[in-house]
CSV table of N, CA and C in Angstrom, one decimal:
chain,number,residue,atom,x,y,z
E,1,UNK,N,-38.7,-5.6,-1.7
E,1,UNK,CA,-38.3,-4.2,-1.9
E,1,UNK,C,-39.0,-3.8,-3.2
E,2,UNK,N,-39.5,-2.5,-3.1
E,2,UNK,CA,-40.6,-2.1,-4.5
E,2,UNK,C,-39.3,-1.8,-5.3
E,3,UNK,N,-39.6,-1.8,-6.9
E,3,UNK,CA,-39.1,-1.6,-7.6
E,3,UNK,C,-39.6,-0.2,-8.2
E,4,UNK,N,-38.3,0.7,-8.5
E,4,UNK,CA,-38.2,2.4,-8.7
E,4,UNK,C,-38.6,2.0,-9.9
E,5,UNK,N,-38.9,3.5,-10.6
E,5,UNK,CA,-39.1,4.1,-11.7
E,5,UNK,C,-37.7,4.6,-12.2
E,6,UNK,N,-36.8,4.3,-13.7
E,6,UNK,CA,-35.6,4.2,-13.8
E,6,UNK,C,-35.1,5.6,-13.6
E,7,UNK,N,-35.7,6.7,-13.2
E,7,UNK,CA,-35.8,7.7,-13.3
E,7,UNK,C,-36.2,8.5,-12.2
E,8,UNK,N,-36.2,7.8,-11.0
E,8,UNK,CA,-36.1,8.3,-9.8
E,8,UNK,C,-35.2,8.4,-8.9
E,9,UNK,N,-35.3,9.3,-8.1
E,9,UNK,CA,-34.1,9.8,-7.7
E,9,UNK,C,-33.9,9.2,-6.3
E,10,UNK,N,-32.8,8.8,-5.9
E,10,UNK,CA,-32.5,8.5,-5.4
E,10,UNK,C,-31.3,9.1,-3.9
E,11,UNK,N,-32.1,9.7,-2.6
E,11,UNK,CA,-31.5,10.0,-1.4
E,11,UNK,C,-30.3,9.1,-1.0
E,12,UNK,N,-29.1,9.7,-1.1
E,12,UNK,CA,-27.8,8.0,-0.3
E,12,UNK,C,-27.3,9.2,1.0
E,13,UNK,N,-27.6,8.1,1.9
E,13,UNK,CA,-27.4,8.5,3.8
E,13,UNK,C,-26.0,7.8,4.2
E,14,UNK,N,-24.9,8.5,4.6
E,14,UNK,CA,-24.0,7.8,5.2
E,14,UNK,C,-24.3,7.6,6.3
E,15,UNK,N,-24.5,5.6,7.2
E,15,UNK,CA,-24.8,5.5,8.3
E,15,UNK,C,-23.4,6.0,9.0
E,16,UNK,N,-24.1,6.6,10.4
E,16,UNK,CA,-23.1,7.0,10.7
E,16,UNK,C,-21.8,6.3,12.1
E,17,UNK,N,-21.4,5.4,11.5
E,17,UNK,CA,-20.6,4.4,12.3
E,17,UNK,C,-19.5,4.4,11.6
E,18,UNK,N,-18.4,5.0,12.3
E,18,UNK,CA,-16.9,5.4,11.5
E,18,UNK,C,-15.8,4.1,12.3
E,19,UNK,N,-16.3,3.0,12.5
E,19,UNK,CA,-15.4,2.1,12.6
E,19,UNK,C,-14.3,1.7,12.4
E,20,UNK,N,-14.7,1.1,11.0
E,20,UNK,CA,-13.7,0.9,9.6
E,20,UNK,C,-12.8,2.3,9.4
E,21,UNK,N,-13.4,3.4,9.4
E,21,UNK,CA,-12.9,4.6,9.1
E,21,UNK,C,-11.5,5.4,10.3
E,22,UNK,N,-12.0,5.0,11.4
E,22,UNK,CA,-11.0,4.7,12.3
E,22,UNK,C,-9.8,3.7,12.4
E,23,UNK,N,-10.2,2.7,12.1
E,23,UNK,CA,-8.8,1.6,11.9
E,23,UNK,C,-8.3,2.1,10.7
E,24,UNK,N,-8.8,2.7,9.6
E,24,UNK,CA,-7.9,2.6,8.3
E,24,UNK,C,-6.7,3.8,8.9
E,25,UNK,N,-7.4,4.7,9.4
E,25,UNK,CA,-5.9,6.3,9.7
E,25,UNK,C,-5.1,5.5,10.6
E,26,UNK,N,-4.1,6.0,10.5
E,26,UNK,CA,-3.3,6.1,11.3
E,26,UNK,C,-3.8,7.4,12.4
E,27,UNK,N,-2.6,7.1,13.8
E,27,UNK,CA,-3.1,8.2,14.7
E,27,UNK,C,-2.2,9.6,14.6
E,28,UNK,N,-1.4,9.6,13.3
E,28,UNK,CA,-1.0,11.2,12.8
E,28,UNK,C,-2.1,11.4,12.0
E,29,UNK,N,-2.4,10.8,10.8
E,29,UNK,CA,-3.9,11.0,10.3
E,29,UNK,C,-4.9,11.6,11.1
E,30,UNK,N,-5.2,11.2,12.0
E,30,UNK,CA,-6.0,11.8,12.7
E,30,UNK,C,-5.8,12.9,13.4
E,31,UNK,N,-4.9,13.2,13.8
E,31,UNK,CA,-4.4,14.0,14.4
E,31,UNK,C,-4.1,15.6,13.6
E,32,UNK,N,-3.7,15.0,12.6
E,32,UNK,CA,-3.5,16.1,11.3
E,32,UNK,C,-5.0,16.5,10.5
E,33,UNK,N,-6.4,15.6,11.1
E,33,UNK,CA,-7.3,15.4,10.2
E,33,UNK,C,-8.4,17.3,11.8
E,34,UNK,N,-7.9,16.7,13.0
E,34,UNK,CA,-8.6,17.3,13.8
E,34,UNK,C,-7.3,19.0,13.6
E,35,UNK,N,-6.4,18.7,14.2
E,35,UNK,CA,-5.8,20.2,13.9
E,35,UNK,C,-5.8,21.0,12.8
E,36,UNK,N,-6.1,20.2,11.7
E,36,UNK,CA,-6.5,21.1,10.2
E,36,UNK,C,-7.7,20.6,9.8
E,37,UNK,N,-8.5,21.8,10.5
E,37,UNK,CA,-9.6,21.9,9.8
E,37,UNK,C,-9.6,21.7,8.3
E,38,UNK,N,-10.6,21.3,7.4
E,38,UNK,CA,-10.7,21.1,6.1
E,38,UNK,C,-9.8,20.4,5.4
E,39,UNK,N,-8.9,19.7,6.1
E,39,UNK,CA,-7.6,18.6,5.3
E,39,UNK,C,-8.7,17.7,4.8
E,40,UNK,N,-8.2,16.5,4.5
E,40,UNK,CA,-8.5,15.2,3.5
E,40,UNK,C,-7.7,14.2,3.9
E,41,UNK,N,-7.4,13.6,3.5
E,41,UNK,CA,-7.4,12.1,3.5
E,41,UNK,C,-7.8,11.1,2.7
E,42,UNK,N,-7.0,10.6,1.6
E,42,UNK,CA,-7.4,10.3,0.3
E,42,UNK,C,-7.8,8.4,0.8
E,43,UNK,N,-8.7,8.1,0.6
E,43,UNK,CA,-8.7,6.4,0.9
E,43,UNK,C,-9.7,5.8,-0.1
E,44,UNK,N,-9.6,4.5,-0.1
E,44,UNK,CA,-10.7,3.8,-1.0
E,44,UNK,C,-11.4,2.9,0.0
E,45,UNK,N,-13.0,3.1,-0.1
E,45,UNK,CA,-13.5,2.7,0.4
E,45,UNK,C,-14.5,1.4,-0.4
E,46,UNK,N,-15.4,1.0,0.5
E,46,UNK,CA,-16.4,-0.2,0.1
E,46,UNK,C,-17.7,0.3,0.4
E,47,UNK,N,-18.4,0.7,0.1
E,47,UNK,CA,-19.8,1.2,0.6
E,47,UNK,C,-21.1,-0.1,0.3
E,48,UNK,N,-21.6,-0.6,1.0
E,48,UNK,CA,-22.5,-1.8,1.3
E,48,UNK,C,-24.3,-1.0,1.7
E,49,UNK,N,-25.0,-1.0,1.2
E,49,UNK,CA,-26.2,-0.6,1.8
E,49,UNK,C,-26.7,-1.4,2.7
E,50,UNK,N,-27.3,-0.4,3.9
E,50,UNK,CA,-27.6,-0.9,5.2
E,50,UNK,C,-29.2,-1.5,5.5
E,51,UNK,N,-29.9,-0.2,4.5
E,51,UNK,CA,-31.3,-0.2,5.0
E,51,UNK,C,-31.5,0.8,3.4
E,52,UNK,N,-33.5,1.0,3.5
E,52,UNK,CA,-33.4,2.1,2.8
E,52,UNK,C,-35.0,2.4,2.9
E,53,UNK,N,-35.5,3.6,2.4
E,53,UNK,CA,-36.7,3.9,2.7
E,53,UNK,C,-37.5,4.3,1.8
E,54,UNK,N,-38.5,3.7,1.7
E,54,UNK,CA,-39.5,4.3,0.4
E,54,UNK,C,-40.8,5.0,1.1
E,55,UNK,N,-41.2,5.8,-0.2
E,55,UNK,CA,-42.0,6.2,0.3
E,55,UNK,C,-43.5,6.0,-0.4
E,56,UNK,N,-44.6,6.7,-0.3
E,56,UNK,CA,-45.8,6.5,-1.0
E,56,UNK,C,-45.6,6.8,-2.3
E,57,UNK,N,-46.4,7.0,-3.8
E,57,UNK,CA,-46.5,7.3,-4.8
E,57,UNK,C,-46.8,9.0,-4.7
E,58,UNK,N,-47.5,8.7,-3.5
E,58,UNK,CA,-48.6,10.1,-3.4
E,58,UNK,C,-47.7,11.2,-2.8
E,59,UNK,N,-46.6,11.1,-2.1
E,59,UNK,CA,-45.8,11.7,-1.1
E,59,UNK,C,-44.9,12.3,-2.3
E,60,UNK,N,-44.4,13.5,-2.1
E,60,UNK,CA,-43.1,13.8,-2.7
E,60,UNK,C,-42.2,14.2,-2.4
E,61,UNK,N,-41.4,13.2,-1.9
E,61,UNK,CA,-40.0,12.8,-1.0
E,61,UNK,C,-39.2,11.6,-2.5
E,62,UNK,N,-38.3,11.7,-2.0
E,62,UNK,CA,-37.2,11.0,-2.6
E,62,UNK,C,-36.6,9.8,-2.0
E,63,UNK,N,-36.9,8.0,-2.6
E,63,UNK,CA,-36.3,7.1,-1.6
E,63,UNK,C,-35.1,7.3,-1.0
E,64,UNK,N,-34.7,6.5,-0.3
E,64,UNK,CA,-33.8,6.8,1.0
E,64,UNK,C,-33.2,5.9,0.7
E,65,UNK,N,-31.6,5.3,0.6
E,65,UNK,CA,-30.7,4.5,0.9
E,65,UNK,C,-29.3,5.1,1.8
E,66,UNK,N,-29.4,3.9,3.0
E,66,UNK,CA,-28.7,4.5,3.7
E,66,UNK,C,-27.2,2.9,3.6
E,67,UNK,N,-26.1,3.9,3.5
E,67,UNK,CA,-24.9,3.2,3.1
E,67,UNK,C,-23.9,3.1,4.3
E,68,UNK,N,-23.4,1.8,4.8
E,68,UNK,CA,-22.0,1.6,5.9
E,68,UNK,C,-21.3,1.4,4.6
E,69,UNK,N,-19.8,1.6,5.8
E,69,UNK,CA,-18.6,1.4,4.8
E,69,UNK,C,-18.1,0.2,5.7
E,70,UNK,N,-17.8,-0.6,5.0
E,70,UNK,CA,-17.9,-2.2,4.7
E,70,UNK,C,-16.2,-2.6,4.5
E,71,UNK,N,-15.5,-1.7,4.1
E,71,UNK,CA,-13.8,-1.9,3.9
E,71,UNK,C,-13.1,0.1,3.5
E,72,UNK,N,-12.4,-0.6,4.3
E,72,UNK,CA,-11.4,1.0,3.7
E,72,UNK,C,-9.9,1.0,3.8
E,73,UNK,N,-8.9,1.4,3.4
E,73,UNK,CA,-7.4,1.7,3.5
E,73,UNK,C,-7.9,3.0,3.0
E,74,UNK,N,-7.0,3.7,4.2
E,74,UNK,CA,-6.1,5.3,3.5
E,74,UNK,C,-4.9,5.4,3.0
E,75,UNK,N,-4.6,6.3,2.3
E,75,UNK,CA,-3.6,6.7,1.5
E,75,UNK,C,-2.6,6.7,2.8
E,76,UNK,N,-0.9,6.7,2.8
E,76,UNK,CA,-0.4,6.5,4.3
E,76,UNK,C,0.9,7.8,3.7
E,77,UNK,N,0.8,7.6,2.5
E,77,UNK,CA,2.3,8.6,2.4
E,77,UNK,C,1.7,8.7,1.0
E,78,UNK,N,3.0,10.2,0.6
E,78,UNK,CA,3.0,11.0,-0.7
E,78,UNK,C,2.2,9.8,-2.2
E,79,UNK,N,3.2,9.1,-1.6
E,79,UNK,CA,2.7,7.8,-3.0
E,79,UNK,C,1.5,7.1,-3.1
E,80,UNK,N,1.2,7.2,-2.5
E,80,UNK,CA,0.0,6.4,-2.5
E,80,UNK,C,-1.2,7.3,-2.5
E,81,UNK,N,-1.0,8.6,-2.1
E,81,UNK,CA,-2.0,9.0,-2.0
E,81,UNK,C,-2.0,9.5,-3.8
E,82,UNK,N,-0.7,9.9,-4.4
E,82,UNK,CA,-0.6,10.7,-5.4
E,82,UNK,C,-1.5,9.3,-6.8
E,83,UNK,N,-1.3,7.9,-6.4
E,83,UNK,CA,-2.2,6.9,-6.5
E,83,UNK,C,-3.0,6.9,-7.1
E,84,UNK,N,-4.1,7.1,-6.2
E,84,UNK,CA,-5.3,6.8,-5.4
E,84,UNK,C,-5.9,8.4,-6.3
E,85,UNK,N,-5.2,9.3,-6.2
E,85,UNK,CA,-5.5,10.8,-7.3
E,85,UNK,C,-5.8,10.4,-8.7
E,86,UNK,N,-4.9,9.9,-9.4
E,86,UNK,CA,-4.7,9.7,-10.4
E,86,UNK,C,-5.5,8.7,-10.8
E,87,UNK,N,-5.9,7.6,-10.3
E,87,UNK,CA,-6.4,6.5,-10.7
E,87,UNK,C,-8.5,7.5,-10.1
E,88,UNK,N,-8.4,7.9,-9.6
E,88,UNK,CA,-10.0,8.7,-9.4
E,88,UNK,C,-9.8,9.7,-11.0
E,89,UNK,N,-8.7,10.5,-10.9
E,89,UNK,CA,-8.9,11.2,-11.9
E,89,UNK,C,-9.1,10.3,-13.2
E,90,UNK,N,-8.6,9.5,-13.3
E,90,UNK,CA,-8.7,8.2,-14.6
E,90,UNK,C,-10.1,7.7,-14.8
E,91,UNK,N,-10.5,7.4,-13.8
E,91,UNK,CA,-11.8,6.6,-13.5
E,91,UNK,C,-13.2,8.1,-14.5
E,92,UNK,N,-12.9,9.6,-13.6
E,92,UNK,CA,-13.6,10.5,-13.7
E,92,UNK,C,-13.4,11.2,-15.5
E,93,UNK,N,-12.2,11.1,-16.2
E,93,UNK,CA,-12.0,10.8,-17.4
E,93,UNK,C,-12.9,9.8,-18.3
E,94,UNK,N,-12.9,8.5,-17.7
E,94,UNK,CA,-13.2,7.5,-18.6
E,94,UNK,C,-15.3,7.6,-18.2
E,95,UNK,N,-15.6,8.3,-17.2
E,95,UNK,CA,-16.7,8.3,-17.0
E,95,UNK,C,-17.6,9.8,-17.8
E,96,UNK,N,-16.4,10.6,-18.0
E,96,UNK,CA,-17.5,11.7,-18.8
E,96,UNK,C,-16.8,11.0,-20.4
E,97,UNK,N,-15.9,10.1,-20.3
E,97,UNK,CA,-16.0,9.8,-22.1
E,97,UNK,C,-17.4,8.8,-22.5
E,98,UNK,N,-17.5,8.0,-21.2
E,98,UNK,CA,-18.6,7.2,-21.6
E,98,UNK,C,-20.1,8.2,-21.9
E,99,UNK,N,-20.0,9.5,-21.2
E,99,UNK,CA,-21.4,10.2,-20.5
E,99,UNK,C,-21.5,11.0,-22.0
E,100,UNK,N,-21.4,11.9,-20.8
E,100,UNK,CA,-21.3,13.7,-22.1
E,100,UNK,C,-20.0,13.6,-22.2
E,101,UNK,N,-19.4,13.9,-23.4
E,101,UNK,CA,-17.8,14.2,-24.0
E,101,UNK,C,-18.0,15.8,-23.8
E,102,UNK,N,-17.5,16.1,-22.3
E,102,UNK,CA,-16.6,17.6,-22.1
E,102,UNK,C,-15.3,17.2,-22.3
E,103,UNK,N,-14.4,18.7,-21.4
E,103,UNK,CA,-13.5,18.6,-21.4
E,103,UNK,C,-12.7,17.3,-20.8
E,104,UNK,N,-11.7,16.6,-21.9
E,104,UNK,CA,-10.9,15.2,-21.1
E,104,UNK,C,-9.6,15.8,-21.2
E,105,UNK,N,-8.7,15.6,-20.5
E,105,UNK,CA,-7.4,16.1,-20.5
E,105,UNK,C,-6.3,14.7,-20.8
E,106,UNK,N,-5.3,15.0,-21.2
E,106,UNK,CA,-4.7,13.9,-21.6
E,106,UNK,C,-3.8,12.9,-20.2
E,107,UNK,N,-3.7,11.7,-21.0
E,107,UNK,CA,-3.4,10.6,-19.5
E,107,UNK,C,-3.9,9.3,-19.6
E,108,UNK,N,-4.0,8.6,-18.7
E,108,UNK,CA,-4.3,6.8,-18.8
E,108,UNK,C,-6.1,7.4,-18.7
E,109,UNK,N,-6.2,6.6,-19.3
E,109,UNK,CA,-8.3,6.0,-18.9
E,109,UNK,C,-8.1,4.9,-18.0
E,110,UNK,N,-7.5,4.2,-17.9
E,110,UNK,CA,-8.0,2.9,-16.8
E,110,UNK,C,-7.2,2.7,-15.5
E,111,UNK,N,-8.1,3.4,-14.9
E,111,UNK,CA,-7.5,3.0,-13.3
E,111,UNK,C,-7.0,1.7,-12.6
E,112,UNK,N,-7.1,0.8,-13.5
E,112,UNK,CA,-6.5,-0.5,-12.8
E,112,UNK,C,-5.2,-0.1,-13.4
E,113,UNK,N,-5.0,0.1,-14.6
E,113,UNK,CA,-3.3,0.2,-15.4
E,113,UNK,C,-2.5,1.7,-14.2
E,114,UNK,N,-3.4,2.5,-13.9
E,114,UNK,CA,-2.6,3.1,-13.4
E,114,UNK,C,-2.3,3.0,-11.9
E,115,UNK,N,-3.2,2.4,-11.1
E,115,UNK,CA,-2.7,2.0,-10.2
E,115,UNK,C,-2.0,0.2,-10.0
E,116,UNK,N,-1.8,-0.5,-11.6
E,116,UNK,CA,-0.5,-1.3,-11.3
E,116,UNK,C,0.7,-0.6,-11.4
E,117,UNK,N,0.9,0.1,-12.5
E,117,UNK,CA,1.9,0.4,-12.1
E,117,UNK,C,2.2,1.6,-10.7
E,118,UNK,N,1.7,2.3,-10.1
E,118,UNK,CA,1.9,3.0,-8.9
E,118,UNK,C,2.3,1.9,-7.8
E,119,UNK,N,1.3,0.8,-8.0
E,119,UNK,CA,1.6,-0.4,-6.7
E,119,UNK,C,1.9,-1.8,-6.9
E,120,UNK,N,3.0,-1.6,-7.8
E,120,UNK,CA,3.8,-2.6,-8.7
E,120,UNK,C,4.5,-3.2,-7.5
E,121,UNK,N,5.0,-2.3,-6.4
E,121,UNK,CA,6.2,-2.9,-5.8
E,121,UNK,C,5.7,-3.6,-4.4
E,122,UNK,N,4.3,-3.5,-4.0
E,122,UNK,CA,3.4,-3.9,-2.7
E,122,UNK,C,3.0,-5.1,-3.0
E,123,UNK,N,2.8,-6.1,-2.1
E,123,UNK,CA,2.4,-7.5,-2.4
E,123,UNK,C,1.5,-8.2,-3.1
E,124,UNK,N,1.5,-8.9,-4.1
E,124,UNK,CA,0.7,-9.7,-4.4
E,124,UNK,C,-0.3,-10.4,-3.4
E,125,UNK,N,-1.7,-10.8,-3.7
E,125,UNK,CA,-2.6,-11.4,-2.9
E,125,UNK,C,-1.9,-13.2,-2.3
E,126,UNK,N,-0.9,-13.7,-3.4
E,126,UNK,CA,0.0,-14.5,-3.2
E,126,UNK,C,0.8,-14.6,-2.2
E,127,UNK,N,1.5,-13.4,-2.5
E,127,UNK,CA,2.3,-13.4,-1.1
E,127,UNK,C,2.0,-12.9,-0.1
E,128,UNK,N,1.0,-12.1,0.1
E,128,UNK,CA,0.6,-11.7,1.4
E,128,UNK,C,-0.1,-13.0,2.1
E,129,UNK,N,-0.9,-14.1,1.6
E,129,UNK,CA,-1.3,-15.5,2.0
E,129,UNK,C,0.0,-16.1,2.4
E,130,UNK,N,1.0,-16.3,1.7
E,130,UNK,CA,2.5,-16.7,1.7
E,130,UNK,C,3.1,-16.1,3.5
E,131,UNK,N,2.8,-14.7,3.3
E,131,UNK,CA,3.4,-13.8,4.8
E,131,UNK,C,2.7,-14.0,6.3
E,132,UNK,N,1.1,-14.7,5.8
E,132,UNK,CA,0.2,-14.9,7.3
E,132,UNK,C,0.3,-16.4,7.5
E,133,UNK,N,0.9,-17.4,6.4
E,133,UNK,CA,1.0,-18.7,6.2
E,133,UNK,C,2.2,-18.8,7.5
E,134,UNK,N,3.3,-17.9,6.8
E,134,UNK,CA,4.6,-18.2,7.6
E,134,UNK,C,4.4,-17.4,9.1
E,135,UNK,N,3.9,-16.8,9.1
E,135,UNK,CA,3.2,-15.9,10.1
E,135,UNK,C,2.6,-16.6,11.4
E,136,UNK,N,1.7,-17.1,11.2
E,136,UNK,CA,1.3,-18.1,11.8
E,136,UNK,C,1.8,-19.6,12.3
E,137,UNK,N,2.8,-19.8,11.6
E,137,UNK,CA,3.7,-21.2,11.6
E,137,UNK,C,4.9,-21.0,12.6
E,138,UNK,N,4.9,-19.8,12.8
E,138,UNK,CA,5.8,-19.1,13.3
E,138,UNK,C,5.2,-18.8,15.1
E,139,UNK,N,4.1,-18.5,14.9
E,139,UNK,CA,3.7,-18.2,16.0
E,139,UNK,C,3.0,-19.7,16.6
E,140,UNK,N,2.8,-20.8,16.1
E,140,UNK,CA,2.6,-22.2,16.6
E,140,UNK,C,3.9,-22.9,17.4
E,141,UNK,N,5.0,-22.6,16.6
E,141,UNK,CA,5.9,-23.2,17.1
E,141,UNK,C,6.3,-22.4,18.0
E,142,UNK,N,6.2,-21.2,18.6
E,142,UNK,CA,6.9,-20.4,19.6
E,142,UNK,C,5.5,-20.2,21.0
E,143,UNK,N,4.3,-21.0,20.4
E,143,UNK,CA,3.5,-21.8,21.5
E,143,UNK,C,4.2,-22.9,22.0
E,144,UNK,N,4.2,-23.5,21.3
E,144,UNK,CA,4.5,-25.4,21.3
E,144,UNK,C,5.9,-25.4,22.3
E,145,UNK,N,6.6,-24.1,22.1
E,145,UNK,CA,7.7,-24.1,23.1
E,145,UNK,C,7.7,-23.7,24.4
């Protein structure tokens, strides 16, 4: 892959394969996404680059990266989505403190403190291993029978 000039601009293409993006809604999500025109849907995604396209020196076009989404959950109720807000707005805070100092409004800077405490009460990586452990132990022995 040629290496850019740090100062080149850079085209990003969403491939367009909504897989992941389908299993994360629910089918009121969707449902509420097609009968209201211009709703939203707050989710966190994984964006993975697929491909990408360069072009000549000579050409004046802009390289090309084209991005799948790779992991996603949506927001499912008030809380989470209210979240998932707050921790972007945190993130978008602590990114014009690091850039240009405009306008910051007062609040957490770090999106991980604000979404522990928002998702304090949802499972640890611990126990959710613990829940597919028993899960599965569960479902051997009601083979075995």
């Amino acid at each position: 892959m040629p290496k850019l000039d740090k100062d080149a601009q850079v085209a990003v293409k969403l491939v367009p394969d909504a897989g992941l993006l389908d299993l994360a809604l629910s089918a009121e999500q969707r449902r509420s996404l097609f009968e209201h025109p211009g709703s939203s849907v707050v989710a966190i995604i994984e964006l993975s680059s697929a491909s990408y396209t360069g072009h000549a020196a000579s050409e004046e076009k802009d390289p090309q990266v084209k991005l799948r989404v790779t992991a996603c959950q949506a927001a499912r109720d008030g809380a989470e989505e209210s979240a998932l807000r707050t921790a972007q707005r945190a993130m978008w805070r602590h990114h014009q403190i690091e850039g240009t100092l405009e306008e910051v409004g007062p609040g957490p800077r770090s999106a991980e403190a604000v979404l522990g405490d928002a998702l304090a009460g949802y499972p640890t990586e611990d126990e959710y291993a613990e829940h597919r452990r028993s899960e599965l132990a569960r479902e051997r022995a009601d083979f075995v029978r």
